[in-house]
JSON list of C-alpha atoms in Angstrom, two decimals:
[
{"chain": "A", "resi": 1336, "resn": "LEU", "atom": "CA", "xyz": [138.06, -183.61, 76.25]},
{"chain": "A", "resi": 1337, "resn": "ALA", "atom": "CA", "xyz": [141.02, -181.30, 75.89]},
{"chain": "A", "resi": 1338, "resn": "ASP", "atom": "CA", "xyz": [143.52, -181.87, 73.08]},
{"chain": "A", "resi": 1339, "resn": "GLY", "atom": "CA", "xyz": [145.76, -184.83, 73.88]},
{"chain": "A", "resi": 1340, "resn": "ALA", "atom": "CA", "xyz": [143.58, -186.00, 76.76]},
{"chain": "A", "resi": 1341, "resn": "PRO", "atom": "CA", "xyz": [143.42, -189.74, 77.47]},
{"chain": "A", "resi": 1342, "resn": "PHE", "atom": "CA", "xyz": [140.19, -191.41, 76.33]},
{"chain": "A", "resi": 1343, "resn": "SER", "atom": "CA", "xyz": [139.93, -193.85, 79.25]},
{"chain": "A", "resi": 1344, "resn": "PRO", "atom": "CA", "xyz": [141.61, -194.66, 82.57]},
{"chain": "A", "resi": 1345, "resn": "ASP", "atom": "CA", "xyz": [143.66, -197.25, 80.68]},
{"chain": "A", "resi": 1346, "resn": "ASP", "atom": "CA", "xyz": [145.20, -194.44, 78.61]},
{"chain": "A", "resi": 1347, "resn": "ILE", "atom": "CA", "xyz": [146.85, -192.65, 81.52]},
{"chain": "A", "resi": 1348, "resn": "GLN", "atom": "CA", "xyz": [150.59, -193.15, 81.98]},
{"chain": "A", "resi": 1349, "resn": "LEU", "atom": "CA", "xyz": [150.29, -194.98, 85.30]},
{"chain": "A", "resi": 1350, "resn": "GLY", "atom": "CA", "xyz": [149.13, -198.58, 85.56]},
{"chain": "A", "resi": 1351, "resn": "GLY", "atom": "CA", "xyz": [146.98, -200.19, 88.21]},
{"chain": "A", "resi": 1352, "resn": "LYS", "atom": "CA", "xyz": [149.89, -202.16, 89.70]},
{"chain": "A", "resi": 1353, "resn": "GLU", "atom": "CA", "xyz": [151.87, -198.98, 90.26]},
{"chain": "A", "resi": 1354, "resn": "VAL", "atom": "CA", "xyz": [148.82, -197.23, 91.70]},
{"chain": "A", "resi": 1355, "resn": "ARG", "atom": "CA", "xyz": [148.47, -200.12, 94.17]},
{"chain": "A", "resi": 1356, "resn": "LYS", "atom": "CA", "xyz": [152.12, -199.77, 95.21]},
{"chain": "A", "resi": 1357, "resn": "LEU", "atom": "CA", "xyz": [151.62, -196.04, 95.77]},
{"chain": "A", "resi": 1358, "resn": "ILE", "atom": "CA", "xyz": [148.36, -196.16, 97.74]},
{"chain": "A", "resi": 1359, "resn": "GLY", "atom": "CA", "xyz": [148.90, -199.44, 99.58]},
{"chain": "A", "resi": 1360, "resn": "PRO", "atom": "CA", "xyz": [146.72, -202.50, 99.89]},
{"chain": "A", "resi": 1361, "resn": "GLY", "atom": "CA", "xyz": [142.99, -202.32, 99.59]},
{"chain": "A", "resi": 1362, "resn": "PRO", "atom": "CA", "xyz": [140.07, -203.53, 97.55]},
{"chain": "A", "resi": 1363, "resn": "PRO", "atom": "CA", "xyz": [140.37, -203.40, 93.74]},
{"chain": "A", "resi": 1364, "resn": "GLU", "atom": "CA", "xyz": [137.59, -200.82, 93.70]},
{"chain": "A", "resi": 1365, "resn": "ARG", "atom": "CA", "xyz": [139.88, -198.38, 95.51]},
{"chain": "A", "resi": 1366, "resn": "ILE", "atom": "CA", "xyz": [142.57, -198.76, 92.84]},
{"chain": "A", "resi": 1367, "resn": "GLY", "atom": "CA", "xyz": [139.96, -198.32, 90.14]},
{"chain": "A", "resi": 1368, "resn": "ARG", "atom": "CA", "xyz": [138.61, -195.22, 91.84]},
{"chain": "A", "resi": 1369, "resn": "VAL", "atom": "CA", "xyz": [142.08, -193.64, 92.00]},
{"chain": "A", "resi": 1370, "resn": "LYS", "atom": "CA", "xyz": [142.69, -194.48, 88.32]},
{"chain": "A", "resi": 1371, "resn": "TYR", "atom": "CA", "xyz": [139.33, -192.92, 87.46]},
{"chain": "A", "resi": 1372, "resn": "LEU", "atom": "CA", "xyz": [140.20, -189.74, 89.39]},
{"chain": "A", "resi": 1373, "resn": "LEU", "atom": "CA", "xyz": [143.58, -189.56, 87.65]},
{"chain": "A", "resi": 1374, "resn": "TRP", "atom": "CA", "xyz": [141.89, -189.98, 84.28]},
{"chain": "A", "resi": 1375, "resn": "MET", "atom": "CA", "xyz": [139.38, -187.23, 85.01]},
{"chain": "A", "resi": 1376, "resn": "HIS", "atom": "CA", "xyz": [142.23, -184.95, 86.07]},
{"chain": "A", "resi": 1377, "resn": "CYS", "atom": "CA", "xyz": [144.13, -185.69, 82.85]},
{"chain": "A", "resi": 1378, "resn": "ALA", "atom": "CA", "xyz": [141.02, -185.18, 80.74]},
{"chain": "A", "resi": 1379, "resn": "ALA", "atom": "CA", "xyz": [141.02, -181.56, 81.92]},
{"chain": "A", "resi": 1380, "resn": "ARG", "atom": "CA", "xyz": [144.82, -181.20, 82.12]},
{"chain": "A", "resi": 1381, "resn": "PRO", "atom": "CA", "xyz": [146.47, -183.45, 79.50]},
{"chain": "A", "resi": 1382, "resn": "ARG", "atom": "CA", "xyz": [149.95, -182.12, 80.30]},
{"chain": "A", "resi": 1383, "resn": "ASP", "atom": "CA", "xyz": [149.71, -183.82, 83.69]},
{"chain": "A", "resi": 1384, "resn": "ASN", "atom": "CA", "xyz": [149.50, -187.24, 82.01]},
{"chain": "A", "resi": 1385, "resn": "ASN", "atom": "CA", "xyz": [153.07, -188.13, 82.90]},
{"chain": "A", "resi": 1386, "resn": "PRO", "atom": "CA", "xyz": [154.26, -190.71, 85.44]},
{"chain": "A", "resi": 1387, "resn": "GLU", "atom": "CA", "xyz": [155.91, -188.24, 87.83]},
{"chain": "A", "resi": 1388, "resn": "ARG", "atom": "CA", "xyz": [152.84, -186.02, 88.18]},
{"chain": "A", "resi": 1389, "resn": "LEU", "atom": "CA", "xyz": [150.44, -188.97, 88.28]},
{"chain": "A", "resi": 1390, "resn": "ARG", "atom": "CA", "xyz": [152.42, -190.62, 91.11]},
{"chain": "A", "resi": 1391, "resn": "ARG", "atom": "CA", "xyz": [152.01, -187.50, 93.27]},
{"chain": "A", "resi": 1392, "resn": "LEU", "atom": "CA", "xyz": [148.32, -187.24, 92.45]},
{"chain": "A", "resi": 1393, "resn": "ALA", "atom": "CA", "xyz": [147.74, -190.95, 93.12]},
{"chain": "A", "resi": 1394, "resn": "LYS", "atom": "CA", "xyz": [149.26, -190.66, 96.59]},
{"chain": "A", "resi": 1395, "resn": "ASN", "atom": "CA", "xyz": [147.05, -187.66, 97.37]},
{"chain": "A", "resi": 1396, "resn": "TYR", "atom": "CA", "xyz": [143.90, -189.33, 96.03]},
{"chain": "A", "resi": 1397, "resn": "GLY", "atom": "CA", "xyz": [144.75, -192.55, 97.87]},
{"chain": "A", "resi": 1398, "resn": "GLN", "atom": "CA", "xyz": [145.09, -190.68, 101.17]},
{"chain": "A", "resi": 1399, "resn": "GLY", "atom": "CA", "xyz": [141.83, -188.87, 100.55]},
{"chain": "A", "resi": 1400, "resn": "LEU", "atom": "CA", "xyz": [139.97, -192.08, 99.81]},
{"chain": "A", "resi": 1401, "resn": "GLU", "atom": "CA", "xyz": [141.48, -193.77, 102.86]},
{"chain": "A", "resi": 1402, "resn": "ALA", "atom": "CA", "xyz": [140.26, -190.95, 105.09]},
{"chain": "A", "resi": 1403, "resn": "HIS", "atom": "CA", "xyz": [136.83, -191.07, 103.47]},
{"chain": "A", "resi": 1404, "resn": "MET", "atom": "CA", "xyz": [136.59, -194.86, 103.68]},
{"chain": "A", "resi": 1405, "resn": "GLY", "atom": "CA", "xyz": [137.71, -194.78, 107.32]},
{"chain": "A", "resi": 1406, "resn": "HIS", "atom": "CA", "xyz": [134.90, -192.34, 108.10]},
{"chain": "A", "resi": 1407, "resn": "ASP", "atom": "CA", "xyz": [132.36, -194.60, 106.38]},
{"chain": "A", "resi": 1408, "resn": "ALA", "atom": "CA", "xyz": [133.65, -197.65, 108.26]},
{"chain": "A", "resi": 1409, "resn": "ALA", "atom": "CA", "xyz": [133.27, -195.87, 111.61]},
{"chain": "A", "resi": 1410, "resn": "SER", "atom": "CA", "xyz": [129.75, -194.78, 110.69]},
{"chain": "A", "resi": 1411, "resn": "ASP", "atom": "CA", "xyz": [128.83, -198.32, 109.69]},
{"chain": "A", "resi": 1412, "resn": "LYS", "atom": "CA", "xyz": [130.20, -199.72, 112.97]},
{"chain": "A", "resi": 1413, "resn": "GLU", "atom": "CA", "xyz": [128.21, -197.21, 114.98]},
{"chain": "A", "resi": 1414, "resn": "LYS", "atom": "CA", "xyz": [125.05, -198.07, 113.08]},
{"chain": "A", "resi": 1415, "resn": "SER", "atom": "CA", "xyz": [125.54, -201.80, 113.61]},
{"chain": "A", "resi": 1416, "resn": "GLU", "atom": "CA", "xyz": [126.10, -201.24, 117.36]},
{"chain": "A", "resi": 1417, "resn": "GLY", "atom": "CA", "xyz": [123.03, -199.04, 117.63]},
{"chain": "A", "resi": 1418, "resn": "VAL", "atom": "CA", "xyz": [124.96, -195.92, 118.59]}
]
C-alpha cells in the first residue's frame, strides 16, 4: 500500500449509502463491488481518497458494472432459451 492508503473499503471517504445513491438501485453485491474498486484505486492513489473524486469514480464504475451485468443477463437469457 502507498503511504496514506486506506486499509479496507470501509476506510475510503465514501459510504455504501452514498455509493448506492450514485449508482442507482441494484443488489448489495454491486455496491460492494464498487466500494472494492474504489478502495483498490485509493490503495494505489491515496490522494484520490476524497469524496469529490470518489463520487466521480463511483459513477464511472457503476456504469461499467451495469453494462457488464447487462451483457451477462443477455447471455444467460439466450442460454436458457437455447439460442
